[in-house]
Coordinates of C-alpha atoms in Angstrom, one line a residue:
X13 CA -0.1 0.0 0.1
X14 CA 3.0 2.3 0.9
X15 CA 4.7 1.4 -2.5
X16 CA 1.5 2.2 -4.6
X17 CA 0.9 5.9 -2.8
X18 CA 4.5 6.3 -3.2
X19 CA 4.2 5.2 -6.9
X20 CA 1.6 7.2 -7.3
X21 CA 3.0 10.7 -6.0
X22 CA 6.0 10.2 -8.2
X23 CA 3.8 10.3 -11.2
X24 CA 1.7 13.1 -10.2
X25 CA 4.7 15.3 -9.4
X26 CA 6.1 14.2 -13.2
X27 CA 3.1 15.4 -14.8
X28 CA 2.8 18.5 -12.7
X29 CA 6.4 19.2 -13.7
X30 CA 5.8 18.4 -17.7
X31 CA 2.6 20.8 -17.9
X32 CA 5.1 23.7 -15.9
X33 CA 7.2 23.0 -18.9
X34 CA 4.4 23.1 -21.4
X35 CA 2.5 26.4 -20.1
X36 CA 6.5 28.1 -20.1
X37 CA 6.4 27.2 -23.6
X38 CA 3.3 28.4 -24.3
X39 CA 3.7 31.6 -22.7
X40 CA 7.1 32.9 -24.1
X41 CA 8.5 33.2 -27.7
X42 CA 9.9 30.6 -28.8
X43 CA 13.1 32.3 -30.3
X44 CA 14.1 33.2 -26.7
X45 CA 17.6 33.6 -28.0
X46 CA 16.9 36.2 -30.5
X47 CA 17.3 40.2 -29.5
X48 CA 14.3 42.1 -30.0
X49 CA 14.2 44.4 -32.6
X50 CA 13.5 47.9 -32.1
X51 CA 12.7 50.5 -34.8
X52 CA 13.9 53.9 -34.5
X53 CA 11.1 56.4 -34.5
X54 CA 12.0 58.6 -37.9
X55 CA 8.5 60.0 -38.8
X56 CA 7.3 63.1 -36.9
X57 CA 3.9 65.1 -37.8
X58 CA 4.4 68.9 -37.4
X59 CA 0.7 69.6 -38.5
X60 CA -0.9 69.8 -35.1
X61 CA -4.3 70.5 -37.1
X62 CA -6.7 70.0 -34.1
X63 CA -4.7 72.1 -31.6
X64 CA -2.6 75.1 -32.3
X65 CA -3.6 78.8 -32.2
X66 CA -1.8 81.7 -32.5
X67 CA -1.9 84.6 -29.9
X68 CA 0.5 87.0 -28.2
X69 CA 3.2 86.3 -25.6
X70 CA 4.4 88.2 -23.2
X71 CA 6.8 90.0 -25.7
X72 CA 4.0 90.6 -28.2
X73 CA 4.9 88.3 -30.8
X74 CA 2.3 86.0 -32.3
X75 CA 3.1 82.8 -31.1
X76 CA 2.1 79.4 -31.9
X77 CA 0.3 77.7 -28.6
X78 CA -0.8 74.0 -28.3
X79 CA -4.9 74.3 -27.7
X80 CA -7.5 71.5 -27.4
X81 CA -10.1 72.6 -29.8
X82 CA -13.4 71.0 -30.1
X83 CA -14.9 70.2 -33.3
X84 CA -15.6 67.5 -36.1
X85 CA -14.8 69.2 -39.0
X86 CA -13.0 72.6 -40.4
X87 CA -15.6 74.9 -39.7
X88 CA -16.2 74.1 -36.4
X89 CA -12.9 74.2 -35.6
X90 CA -12.3 77.3 -37.1
X91 CA -15.3 78.4 -34.5
X92 CA -13.5 77.4 -31.9
X93 CA -10.1 78.4 -32.6
X94 CA -11.7 82.0 -33.1
X95 CA -13.1 81.7 -29.5
X96 CA -9.6 81.6 -28.2
X97 CA -8.5 85.0 -30.0
X98 CA -11.3 87.4 -28.7
X99 CA -10.8 89.1 -25.5
X100 CA -13.0 87.9 -22.8
X101 CA -14.7 85.4 -25.0
X102 CA -15.7 81.9 -22.8
X103 CA -12.4 80.5 -24.1
X104 CA -10.2 83.1 -23.3
X105 CA -9.8 82.0 -19.9
X106 CA -8.2 78.5 -20.8
X107 CA -5.5 80.5 -22.4
X108 CA -1.9 79.3 -20.9
X109 CA -0.7 81.9 -18.4
X110 CA 1.9 84.6 -20.0
X111 CA -0.3 84.5 -23.0
X112 CA -3.4 86.9 -24.1
X113 CA -5.8 87.1 -27.0
X114 CA -6.1 89.8 -29.2
X115 CA -9.3 90.4 -31.3
X116 CA -11.4 93.1 -29.1
X117 CA -13.4 92.4 -26.5
X118 CA -17.3 91.9 -27.7
X119 CA -16.4 91.2 -31.0
X120 CA -18.7 88.4 -32.5
X121 CA -18.3 85.6 -35.0
X122 CA -21.8 86.3 -36.7
X123 CA -21.1 84.1 -39.4
X124 CA -19.0 81.4 -41.2
X125 CA -18.3 79.7 -44.8
X126 CA -16.0 77.0 -45.8
X127 CA -15.5 76.0 -49.6
X128 CA -12.7 74.9 -51.7
X129 CA -9.9 75.9 -48.8
X130 CA -11.2 79.4 -48.2
X131 CA -13.1 80.0 -45.1
X132 CA -15.3 83.1 -45.1
X133 CA -15.5 85.0 -41.6
X134 CA -18.1 87.6 -40.7
X135 CA -17.0 89.4 -37.5
X136 CA -19.4 92.4 -35.6
X137 CA -18.2 96.0 -35.7
X138 CA -16.7 95.7 -32.5
X139 CA -13.6 93.9 -34.7
X140 CA -12.8 97.7 -36.1
X141 CA -11.8 99.0 -32.8
X142 CA -8.6 97.5 -32.6
X143 CA -5.2 99.5 -31.5
X144 CA -3.2 100.6 -34.4
X145 CA -0.5 98.5 -32.5
X146 CA -2.3 95.5 -33.2
X147 CA -4.1 95.7 -36.1
X148 CA -1.4 93.7 -38.3
X149 CA -0.6 91.3 -35.4
X150 CA -4.6 90.5 -35.1
X151 CA -4.5 89.6 -38.8
X152 CA -1.7 87.3 -39.0
X153 CA -2.9 85.9 -35.4
X154 CA -6.3 85.0 -37.5
X155 CA -4.6 83.7 -40.6
X156 CA -2.0 81.8 -38.8
X157 CA -4.5 80.1 -36.4
X158 CA -7.4 79.4 -39.2
X159 CA -4.7 77.9 -41.6
X160 CA -3.1 75.9 -39.1
X161 CA -6.3 73.5 -39.4
X162 CA -6.6 70.6 -41.8
X163 CA -8.0 72.1 -45.8
X164 CA -8.2 75.4 -44.5
X165 CA -5.5 77.3 -47.2
X166 CA -6.4 80.8 -47.0
X167 CA -8.9 83.3 -45.2
X168 CA -11.5 86.2 -46.2
X169 CA -12.3 88.7 -43.6
X170 CA -15.7 90.5 -43.1
X171 CA -17.3 92.9 -41.0
X172 CA -20.8 93.1 -41.0
X173 CA -21.3 91.3 -44.6
X174 CA -18.5 93.5 -45.8
X175 CA -14.9 92.0 -47.2
X176 CA -12.4 94.0 -45.0
X177 CA -9.7 95.6 -47.6
X178 CA -7.4 97.5 -45.6
X179 CA -6.9 97.7 -42.4
X180 CA -9.0 99.9 -39.2
X181 CA -6.5 102.3 -38.3
X182 CA -3.7 102.5 -41.0
X183 CA -5.9 101.9 -43.8
X184 CA -2.9 99.4 -45.2
X185 CA -4.3 97.2 -48.1
X186 CA -5.3 94.0 -47.6
X187 CA -5.3 91.1 -50.1
X188 CA -8.2 89.1 -50.3
X189 CA -8.2 86.1 -49.8
X190 CA -5.0 86.1 -47.1
X191 CA -2.6 82.9 -46.9
X192 CA 0.6 82.8 -44.7
X193 CA 2.5 84.8 -47.7
X194 CA 1.0 88.1 -45.6
X195 CA 3.8 87.0 -43.1
X196 CA 4.1 87.2 -38.8
X197 CA 6.0 88.8 -36.8
X198 CA 7.8 90.6 -39.9
X199 CA 11.5 91.8 -39.5
X200 CA 12.6 94.0 -42.2
X201 CA 16.2 94.0 -43.6
X202 CA 16.5 95.2 -47.1
X203 CA 17.7 98.5 -48.8
X204 CA 15.8 98.6 -51.6
X205 CA 12.0 97.5 -52.2
X206 CA 12.6 96.1 -55.6
X207 CA 13.6 92.5 -55.2
X208 CA 12.3 92.1 -51.7
X209 CA 11.8 88.4 -50.8
X210 CA 10.5 87.0 -47.4
X211 CA 11.2 84.0 -45.3
X212 CA 9.1 82.8 -42.0
X213 CA 11.5 80.7 -39.3
X214 CA 10.0 79.1 -36.4
X215 CA 12.1 80.4 -33.1
X216 CA 11.9 78.8 -29.6
X217 CA 11.0 81.2 -26.6
X218 CA 9.9 80.0 -23.1
X219 CA 7.7 81.3 -20.3
X220 CA 7.5 79.9 -16.9
X221 CA 8.9 76.4 -18.0
X222 CA 6.6 76.1 -21.4
X223 CA 8.2 76.2 -24.4
X224 CA 6.5 77.3 -27.5
X225 CA 7.4 78.5 -31.4
X226 CA 7.8 82.1 -32.4
X227 CA 7.7 82.4 -36.2
X228 CA 9.4 85.6 -37.9
X229 CA 9.0 86.6 -41.3
X230 CA 12.2 87.7 -42.5
X231 CA 12.0 90.5 -45.2
X232 CA 14.7 91.3 -47.1
X233 CA 17.0 91.5 -50.4
X234 CA 18.2 88.1 -50.2
X235 CA 18.1 86.1 -52.9
X236 CA 19.5 83.0 -51.9
X237 CA 17.0 79.5 -51.7
X238 CA 14.8 79.9 -48.6
X239 CA 16.1 76.7 -47.0
X240 CA 19.5 78.6 -46.8
X241 CA 18.2 81.4 -45.5
X242 CA 16.5 79.4 -43.0
X243 CA 19.6 77.1 -41.8
X244 CA 21.3 80.3 -42.0
X245 CA 19.1 82.3 -39.5
X246 CA 18.4 79.5 -37.1
X247 CA 22.2 79.0 -36.6
X248 CA 23.1 82.4 -35.8
X249 CA 22.0 84.5 -33.0
X250 CA 18.3 86.1 -33.4
X251 CA 18.8 89.8 -34.2
X252 CA 14.7 90.3 -33.3
X253 CA 15.1 89.8 -29.7
X254 CA 16.5 88.1 -27.1
X255 CA 13.8 85.9 -25.9
X256 CA 14.2 84.1 -29.1
X257 CA 16.0 80.8 -29.2
X258 CA 17.6 78.4 -31.5
X259 CA 19.2 74.8 -30.8
X260 CA 20.8 74.5 -34.1
X261 CA 24.6 74.8 -33.8
X262 CA 26.5 77.8 -35.7
X263 CA 29.1 74.8 -36.4
X264 CA 26.2 72.9 -38.2
X265 CA 26.4 73.5 -42.0
X266 CA 23.9 72.8 -44.7
X267 CA 26.3 71.6 -47.3
X268 CA 23.7 70.2 -50.0
X269 CA 20.2 70.3 -50.3
X270 CA 17.2 69.0 -52.8
X271 CA 14.0 70.5 -53.2
X272 CA 11.9 68.3 -55.4
X273 CA 8.0 68.3 -55.6
X274 CA 6.8 67.0 -52.8
X275 CA 10.0 66.2 -50.6
X276 CA 13.3 68.0 -49.4
X277 CA 16.3 66.3 -48.6
X278 CA 19.1 68.0 -46.6
X279 CA 22.6 67.1 -46.1
X280 CA 24.4 68.6 -43.1
X281 CA 27.9 68.0 -41.6
X282 CA 28.0 66.2 -38.1
X283 CA 27.7 69.3 -36.4
X284 CA 23.8 69.0 -36.0
X285 CA 23.9 65.6 -34.2
X286 CA 23.5 66.3 -30.5
X287 CA 25.7 63.3 -30.1
X288 CA 27.9 61.8 -32.9
X289 CA 28.2 58.6 -31.3
X290 CA 24.4 58.0 -31.7
X291 CA 23.5 59.7 -34.6
X292 CA 20.6 61.8 -32.7
X293 CA 19.2 65.2 -33.8
X294 CA 17.9 67.2 -31.2
X295 CA 14.1 67.3 -31.6
X296 CA 14.2 71.0 -30.9
X297 CA 16.2 71.9 -33.9
X298 CA 14.3 69.3 -36.5
X299 CA 11.2 71.0 -35.2
X300 CA 12.2 74.3 -35.6
X301 CA 13.7 73.7 -39.3
X302 CA 10.3 71.3 -40.1
X303 CA 7.5 74.2 -39.1
X304 CA 10.0 76.7 -40.9
X305 CA 10.1 74.4 -43.9
X306 CA 6.3 73.3 -43.9
X307 CA 5.6 77.7 -44.0
X308 CA 7.7 78.3 -46.9
X309 CA 7.7 74.9 -49.2
X310 CA 4.3 73.0 -50.3
X311 CA 5.9 69.6 -49.3
X312 CA 5.5 66.3 -47.5
X313 CA 8.5 64.8 -46.1
X314 CA 11.7 66.2 -44.9
X315 CA 15.2 64.1 -44.9
X316 CA 17.9 64.6 -42.5
X317 CA 21.3 63.1 -44.3
X318 CA 24.9 63.1 -42.1
X319 CA 27.7 62.1 -45.0
X320 CA 26.3 59.1 -46.3
X321 CA 23.7 58.0 -43.7
X322 CA 20.2 59.2 -43.1
X323 CA 19.6 60.4 -39.7
X324 CA 15.8 60.4 -39.7
X325 CA 12.7 61.5 -42.1
X326 CA 9.7 63.8 -41.0
X327 CA 6.1 63.8 -42.5
X328 CA 5.0 67.5 -42.6
X329 CA 1.5 66.5 -43.6
X330 CA 0.2 63.7 -41.0

């Protein structure tokens, strides 16, 4: 009897051990000796179509700020975006500290129509009470905020049903429709009006630990390709304001580039790398360059190369 029990216990233990082995093989991968392959992240979106508005920072720059917009389509998103731009509106209280709206208090959006990439926005007459110091910035903020929304390409501004053709105070002519070629935070550096060109660069700024981007449109007689101007400006100290920063090293050199129909390929020296041993470029560097390219070129991707090695490719449209 004792021997029978002892034999049974051995059989039970053996069966349990076999089940344990089978369970381990089932739960864990078969190729345990192989290392996991990690694909580096080489695609980064800069469109942020549902969460970007342009409002004034503490230095009165029209600045790019991330805001969670509400809406299912371009028209709904546009209306919500505009509500952040109006002083004393319901959404104005949701703006981060250090920033402020610019459209005069009491202004109402009387109507909006979106068709074929153009959005027409009709404001109430309070819109015209903007100060002479803020009227250009107000237009810039509206145009850049609305064209940050996917599928909106340009803006037509109306007041009480009439197209606004001139600024309220200076009477400066306004194009119709208005797109990003209008510029933003313009800086003028030219000797003659004839032959001027403009290029928009994005700089980094900071308020109370919050980092954000400030676009600056440089108007000059520079005839170089825009990508050359972008890299030159971002790799040098900004002359516009000490609050604007760029993480692109002054040693970084654009050695070659290709501008294609839907892509730009950039070849740099190794100084663009944060760490030459790991082939990494700072996100702050690529983000500033990508935003700048997006404003100046109608392309879908940007590739960064050092020597014969592709470091990263970024998607500007997704």
